[in-house]
C-alpha cells in the first residue's frame, strides 16, 4: 500500500491517521462521561487519561490537516451527487473544527479550574467542586454532543454507501494488504 493516496484509494498515512483518531475518539466519549461520576480513587487516573488522549487526538488531527494540505490529495468522490459531496465535506470540516475546539476547551478547562495541579500532584482534595459550571466545561459538553451526532451521521453515510449504493466508498477507507 502506498503512503500517499491515489485517485481511487486512500494511502497508508491517511488511513492510519483516520483510524487512529477514530479509535481514540470512540474511546474518549465513554471515558469522558464515566469520569464525571467516578469515585475519588478512580477520578484522577481517568482525568489524566482523558487529557492525554485528548491532546493526542488534537495532535493527530493537526497532523492529518498538514498531511492533506502539504503532501497528499484525497481520492476523487465515486459517482456522488454534488449536494451529497458537499454534505460529506461539511461533515469532515465540522469534525476538524470540533476536534480543535474540544482540544482548546479541554486545555482551558484544565487551566481555569486548577484541575492541572490536582492531576500533577494526585491530591484529590484539590479537585474543583463545581467543574460543571465553568464556561469551557459547558462548551466542551455541548461540542461533544454535536460530535456524537456527526459521528452517527458519518457512520450512517459510510454504511449507506457500502450496503445501499455499493459504490466502494467504504472499501477505500479500509486497510488492505496489496498482493
Rosetta silent file (secondary structure, phi, psi, omega in degrees, C-alpha in Angstrom):
SEQUENCE: XXXXXXXXXXXXXXXXXXXXXXXXXXXXXXXXXXXXXXXXXXXXXXXXXXXXXXXXXXXXXXXXXXXXXXXXXXXXXXXXXXXXXXXXXXXXXXXXXXXXXXXXXXXXXXXXXXXXXXXXXXXXXXXXXXXXXXXXXXXXXXXXXXXXXXXXXXXXXXXXXXXXXXXXXXXXXXXXXXX
SCORE:     score description
SCORE:     0.000 S_00000001
   1 L     0.000  135.245 -179.648    0.000    0.000    0.000 S_00000001
   2 L   -72.579  148.026  175.795    1.301    3.408   -0.952 S_00000001
   3 L   -65.892  -39.225 -179.304    1.938    6.020    1.726 S_00000001
   4 L   -95.216  156.376  179.186    0.095    8.614   -0.362 S_00000001
   5 L   -73.298  153.607  172.708   -3.434    8.345   -1.684 S_00000001
   6 L  -107.649 -179.721  179.437   -4.198    7.527   -5.299 S_00000001
   7 L   -67.039  -19.433 -175.617   -7.171    8.745   -7.297 S_00000001
   8 L  -108.448  -14.277 -170.050   -9.019    5.560   -6.306 S_00000001
   9 L  -153.403  147.840  176.263   -7.859    4.819   -2.741 S_00000001
  10 L   -75.846  146.500 -179.647   -6.592    6.421    0.448 S_00000001
  11 L   -83.647  174.794 -175.211   -2.921    5.886    1.278 S_00000001
  12 H   -62.931  -39.093 -178.893   -1.405    4.290    4.362 S_00000001
  13 H   -66.493  -47.857  179.386   -0.730    7.577    6.179 S_00000001
  14 H   -60.292  -43.649  179.414   -4.281    8.883    5.664 S_00000001
  15 H   -65.044  -44.312 -179.542   -5.756    5.538    6.721 S_00000001
  16 H   -61.466  -45.227  179.527   -3.520    5.254    9.762 S_00000001
  17 H   -66.262  -41.525 -179.779   -4.326    8.763   10.954 S_00000001
  18 H   -61.305  -52.763 -174.938   -8.058    8.319   10.283 S_00000001
  19 H   -72.322  -30.656  174.873   -8.429    5.007   12.112 S_00000001
  20 H   -65.270  -46.649  177.544   -6.146    6.031   14.995 S_00000001
  21 H   -62.073  -43.524 -179.135   -8.255    9.169   15.552 S_00000001
  22 H   -59.198  -47.693 -179.374  -11.474    7.164   15.186 S_00000001
  23 H   -63.118  -42.803 -178.836  -10.391    4.597   17.790 S_00000001
  24 H   -67.206  -41.341  179.673   -9.210    7.273   20.218 S_00000001
  25 H   -65.590  -43.007 -179.919  -12.377    9.373   19.822 S_00000001
  26 H   -67.779  -20.927  173.934  -14.629    6.351   20.288 S_00000001
  27 H   -81.808  -38.737 -175.716  -12.677    5.578   23.464 S_00000001
  28 H   -66.153  -38.159 -174.533  -12.769    9.172   24.706 S_00000001
  29 H   -60.327  -55.055  177.880  -16.522    9.656   24.552 S_00000001
  30 H   -65.374  -33.830  178.557  -17.487    6.992   27.114 S_00000001
  31 H   -60.965  -42.197  179.359  -14.383    7.832   29.163 S_00000001
  32 H   -62.083  -39.946  179.004  -15.495   11.474   29.349 S_00000001
  33 H   -73.391  -37.924 -179.146  -18.935   10.506   30.631 S_00000001
  34 H   -64.441  -40.124 -173.115  -17.542    7.886   33.051 S_00000001
  35 H   -69.440  -19.659  179.632  -15.053   10.219   34.698 S_00000001
  36 H   -67.906  -31.770 -177.575  -17.774   12.674   35.723 S_00000001
  37 L  -115.108   16.110 -178.239  -19.294   10.205   38.154 S_00000001
  38 L   -71.072  154.244  175.312  -16.192    8.196   39.018 S_00000001
  39 L   -67.529  160.341 -176.974  -15.185    7.548   42.596 S_00000001
  40 H   -54.252  -43.061 -177.784  -12.435    9.705   44.020 S_00000001
  41 H   -64.429  -34.226 -178.891   -9.811    6.987   43.688 S_00000001
  42 H   -87.285  -25.415 -172.045  -10.521    6.412   40.035 S_00000001
  43 H   -56.976  -46.464 -176.781  -11.159   10.034   39.061 S_00000001
  44 H   -59.782  -47.637 -179.890   -7.519   11.200   38.911 S_00000001
  45 H   -62.976  -40.797  178.806   -6.487    8.372   36.593 S_00000001
  46 H   -65.881  -42.463  178.021   -9.493    8.861   34.330 S_00000001
  47 H   -64.716  -43.513  177.973   -8.900   12.604   34.056 S_00000001
  48 H   -58.508  -47.131 -179.966   -5.193   12.091   33.344 S_00000001
  49 H   -62.254  -45.430 -178.674   -6.024    9.561   30.630 S_00000001
  50 H   -59.882  -44.559 -178.498   -8.750   11.770   29.153 S_00000001
  51 H   -67.613  -44.889 -179.827   -6.469   14.794   28.961 S_00000001
  52 H   -64.792  -43.121  179.057   -3.519   12.898   27.483 S_00000001
  53 H   -67.684  -38.069  176.410   -5.669   11.116   24.905 S_00000001
  54 H   -60.460  -43.165  176.851   -7.425   14.399   24.088 S_00000001
  55 H   -64.000  -40.276  178.399   -4.080   16.071   23.422 S_00000001
  56 H   -62.900  -42.938  177.419   -3.040   13.113   21.265 S_00000001
  57 H   -61.190  -43.863  177.538   -6.261   13.389   19.231 S_00000001
  58 H   -58.956  -44.708  179.304   -5.615   17.112   18.779 S_00000001
  59 H   -66.381  -43.391  178.406   -2.051   16.441   17.574 S_00000001
  60 H   -63.714  -36.110  178.075   -3.095   13.633   15.234 S_00000001
  61 H   -67.397  -40.184  175.351   -5.820   15.852   13.787 S_00000001
  62 H   -63.515  -39.673  177.842   -3.280   18.613   13.141 S_00000001
  63 H   -62.158  -39.587  177.325   -1.034   16.024   11.508 S_00000001
  64 H   -61.418  -45.820 -179.706   -3.958   14.976    9.264 S_00000001
  65 H   -62.083  -45.342  178.493   -4.562   18.561    8.214 S_00000001
  66 H   -61.531  -42.479  179.371   -0.882   19.141    7.458 S_00000001
  67 H   -58.356  -47.932 -178.476   -0.787   15.860    5.528 S_00000001
  68 H   -68.322  -38.694 -176.520   -3.786   16.850    3.380 S_00000001
  69 H   -75.623  -43.598 -170.545   -2.637   20.419    2.801 S_00000001
  70 H   -98.486  -25.890 -168.158    1.074   19.857    2.194 S_00000001
  71 H  -121.348  -47.411 -165.999    1.586   16.299    0.996 S_00000001
  72 L  -118.881  166.843  173.665   -1.420   14.308   -0.161 S_00000001
  73 L  -126.581  143.621  177.332   -4.683   14.633   -2.045 S_00000001
  74 L   -75.093  146.110  176.629   -7.935   12.910   -1.243 S_00000001
  75 L   -60.313  155.240  178.172   -9.231   10.462   -3.846 S_00000001
  76 L   -65.787  145.355  176.759  -11.959   11.688   -6.153 S_00000001
  77 L   -64.813  149.164 -178.172  -15.518   11.021   -4.966 S_00000001
  78 L   -94.587  104.219  172.906  -17.147    7.964   -6.544 S_00000001
  79 L    43.911   43.295 -178.341  -20.235    8.951   -8.523 S_00000001
  80 L  -102.023  138.548  176.904  -21.658   11.074   -5.737 S_00000001
  81 L   -61.025  149.878 -177.258  -24.151   13.851   -6.384 S_00000001
  82 H   -54.803  -44.270 -178.807  -22.763   17.356   -5.837 S_00000001
  83 H   -63.665  -41.406  179.183  -25.044   18.001   -2.865 S_00000001
  84 H   -64.894  -40.519  179.140  -24.057   14.721   -1.224 S_00000001
  85 H   -64.244  -42.834  178.633  -20.366   15.504   -1.789 S_00000001
  86 H   -64.838  -39.071  177.494  -20.770   18.963   -0.237 S_00000001
  87 H   -62.190  -44.857  178.317  -22.594   17.477    2.735 S_00000001
  88 H   -62.584  -42.877  177.701  -19.757   14.979    3.274 S_00000001
  89 H   -61.371  -42.226  179.145  -17.181   17.774    3.010 S_00000001
  90 H   -61.260  -40.988  178.254  -19.167   19.822    5.528 S_00000001
  91 H   -64.194  -43.162 -179.880  -19.220   16.942    7.996 S_00000001
  92 H   -65.743  -42.319  177.401  -15.451   16.458    7.645 S_00000001
  93 H   -62.731  -42.348  177.983  -14.748   20.171    8.083 S_00000001
  94 H   -61.007  -38.761  176.070  -17.025   20.190   11.134 S_00000001
  95 H   -57.857  -50.468 -178.438  -15.041   17.245   12.567 S_00000001
  96 H   -60.073  -45.126 -179.443  -11.763   19.157   12.227 S_00000001
  97 H   -64.175  -47.514 -179.488  -13.233   22.321   13.762 S_00000001
  98 H   -62.250  -41.981 -179.972  -14.895   20.457   16.643 S_00000001
  99 H   -64.075  -41.043  177.274  -11.783   18.445   17.464 S_00000001
 100 H   -63.302  -45.721 -179.280   -9.698   21.634   17.528 S_00000001
 101 H   -67.215  -36.656  176.698  -12.279   23.405   19.713 S_00000001
 102 H   -64.749  -40.428  177.574  -12.615   20.405   22.038 S_00000001
 103 H   -62.594  -46.154 -179.168   -8.839   20.330   22.483 S_00000001
 104 H   -65.126  -45.471 -179.005   -8.770   24.059   23.224 S_00000001
 105 H   -66.013  -33.960  176.389  -11.749   23.936   25.601 S_00000001
 106 H   -64.042  -42.754  177.867  -10.201   20.962   27.401 S_00000001
 107 H   -65.302  -45.419 -179.851   -6.966   22.878   27.925 S_00000001
 108 H   -61.541  -40.753  179.698   -8.852   25.994   29.045 S_00000001
 109 H   -64.850  -42.201 -179.994  -10.954   23.973   31.463 S_00000001
 110 H   -62.116  -43.143 -179.203   -7.870   22.311   32.951 S_00000001
 111 H   -72.632  -47.955 -174.971   -6.159   25.670   33.443 S_00000001
 112 H   -64.966  -29.773 -175.347   -9.220   27.667   34.602 S_00000001
 113 H   -91.903  -13.369 -173.455  -10.294   25.104   37.178 S_00000001
 114 L    80.022    7.937 -179.289   -6.922   24.343   38.703 S_00000001
 115 H   -58.802  -34.071 -178.733   -7.510   20.733   37.626 S_00000001
 116 H   -58.156  -40.530  179.801   -3.963   20.562   36.270 S_00000001
 117 H   -64.215  -42.967  179.025   -2.456   20.928   39.742 S_00000001
 118 H   -62.579  -39.944 -177.748   -4.639   18.129   41.071 S_00000001
 119 H   -69.260  -34.044  179.124   -3.652   15.894   38.161 S_00000001
 120 H   -72.980  -44.595 -176.282    0.070   16.521   38.681 S_00000001
 121 H   -83.246  -26.723 -175.690    0.008   16.044   42.451 S_00000001
 122 L    80.205    3.547 -178.500   -2.705   13.376   42.573 S_00000001
 123 L   -80.834  104.630 -176.730   -4.231   15.200   45.562 S_00000001
 124 H   -69.033  -13.953  176.027   -7.986   14.720   45.167 S_00000001
 125 H   -66.555  -21.155  179.992   -8.617   17.419   47.790 S_00000001
 126 H   -88.327    1.552 -179.139   -7.666   19.910   45.056 S_00000001
 127 L   -65.429  130.482 -179.934  -10.406   18.665   42.720 S_00000001
 128 L   -60.010  135.203 -177.376  -12.647   21.585   41.703 S_00000001
 129 L   -67.067  -45.653 -174.608  -16.018   21.392   43.453 S_00000001
 130 L  -122.304   65.778  177.968  -18.121   22.713   40.534 S_00000001
 131 H   -62.532  -31.744 -174.182  -16.266   21.911   37.331 S_00000001
 132 H   -68.845  -13.233 -179.224  -19.595   21.629   35.505 S_00000001
 133 H   -98.477   -6.163  178.830  -20.364   25.365   35.730 S_00000001
 134 L   -68.595  134.941  179.785  -17.162   26.621   34.108 S_00000001
 135 H   -52.373  -43.188  178.713  -17.816   28.105   30.627 S_00000001
 136 H   -63.493  -31.562  179.529  -15.147   25.924   28.936 S_00000001
 137 H   -71.013  -41.320  177.986  -16.741   22.818   30.540 S_00000001
 138 H   -62.070  -47.987  179.157  -20.226   23.780   29.369 S_00000001
 139 H   -60.881  -42.116  179.769  -18.925   24.413   25.828 S_00000001
 140 H   -57.765  -46.362 -179.973  -16.974   21.134   25.936 S_00000001
 141 H   -62.889  -42.505  178.925  -20.127   19.190   26.839 S_00000001
 142 H   -64.349  -45.723 -178.157  -22.185   20.794   24.069 S_00000001
 143 H   -64.687  -35.832  177.879  -19.465   20.191   21.474 S_00000001
 144 H   -62.906  -40.373  179.457  -19.100   16.540   22.478 S_00000001
 145 H   -67.552  -35.853  174.281  -22.800   16.010   21.876 S_00000001
 146 H   -65.809  -41.797  178.170  -22.522   17.661   18.451 S_00000001
 147 H   -60.320  -40.957  178.448  -19.518   15.425   17.732 S_00000001
 148 H   -61.325  -42.983  178.570  -21.571   12.348   18.651 S_00000001
 149 H   -63.973  -41.850  177.776  -24.302   13.432   16.211 S_00000001
 150 H   -65.050  -40.421  177.301  -21.709   13.996   13.465 S_00000001
 151 H   -60.380  -42.801  178.916  -20.128   10.601   14.170 S_00000001
 152 H   -62.370  -44.443  178.779  -23.527    8.960   13.833 S_00000001
 153 H   -63.511  -41.582 -179.896  -24.143   10.766   10.521 S_00000001
 154 H   -63.001  -46.764 -179.875  -20.639    9.846    9.304 S_00000001
 155 H   -66.478  -42.720  177.934  -21.054    6.169   10.173 S_00000001
 156 H   -63.324  -38.459  177.243  -24.552    6.033    8.664 S_00000001
 157 H   -63.120  -43.737  178.953  -23.223    7.672    5.490 S_00000001
 158 H   -62.972  -43.539  179.511  -20.425    5.119    5.234 S_00000001
 159 H   -67.927  -36.437  176.151  -22.843    2.232    5.775 S_00000001
 160 H   -59.892  -46.926  179.337  -25.289    3.727    3.247 S_00000001
 161 H   -64.949  -36.442 -176.158  -22.541    3.843    0.625 S_00000001
 162 H   -75.234  -47.856 -173.411  -21.400    0.339    1.470 S_00000001
 163 H   -94.327  -32.470 -177.220  -24.721   -1.507    1.704 S_00000001
 164 H   -92.589  -52.173 -177.372  -27.179    0.564   -0.335 S_00000001
 165 H   -84.768  -26.594 -178.692  -25.111    2.160   -3.093 S_00000001
 166 L    49.526   47.503 -173.929  -22.380   -0.487   -3.102 S_00000001
 167 L  -102.330    3.224  175.804  -20.055    2.103   -4.615 S_00000001
 168 L    84.672    4.542 -179.062  -16.785    1.197   -2.882 S_00000001
 169 L   -59.946  -47.624 -179.469  -16.588    4.363   -0.779 S_00000001
 170 L   -67.921  -37.784 -179.685  -16.056    2.456    2.473 S_00000001
 171 H   -58.259  -32.305 -179.787  -13.650   -0.004    0.832 S_00000001
 172 H   -68.688  -20.230 -178.188  -11.312    2.913    0.012 S_00000001
 173 H   -99.367   -7.690 -179.487  -11.060    3.688    3.732 S_00000001
 174 L   -91.474  135.303  177.793  -10.447    0.149    4.966 S_00000001
 175 L   -63.718  143.446  174.992   -6.858   -1.044    5.316 S_00000001
 176 L  -149.446  155.007  177.243   -5.864   -3.861    2.999 S_00000001
 177 L   -95.193  129.884  175.654   -2.704   -5.628    2.088 S_00000001
 178 L   -73.650  143.163 -178.503   -1.623   -5.411   -1.535 S_00000001
 179 L   -90.256    0.000    0.000   -0.971   -8.757   -3.042 S_00000001
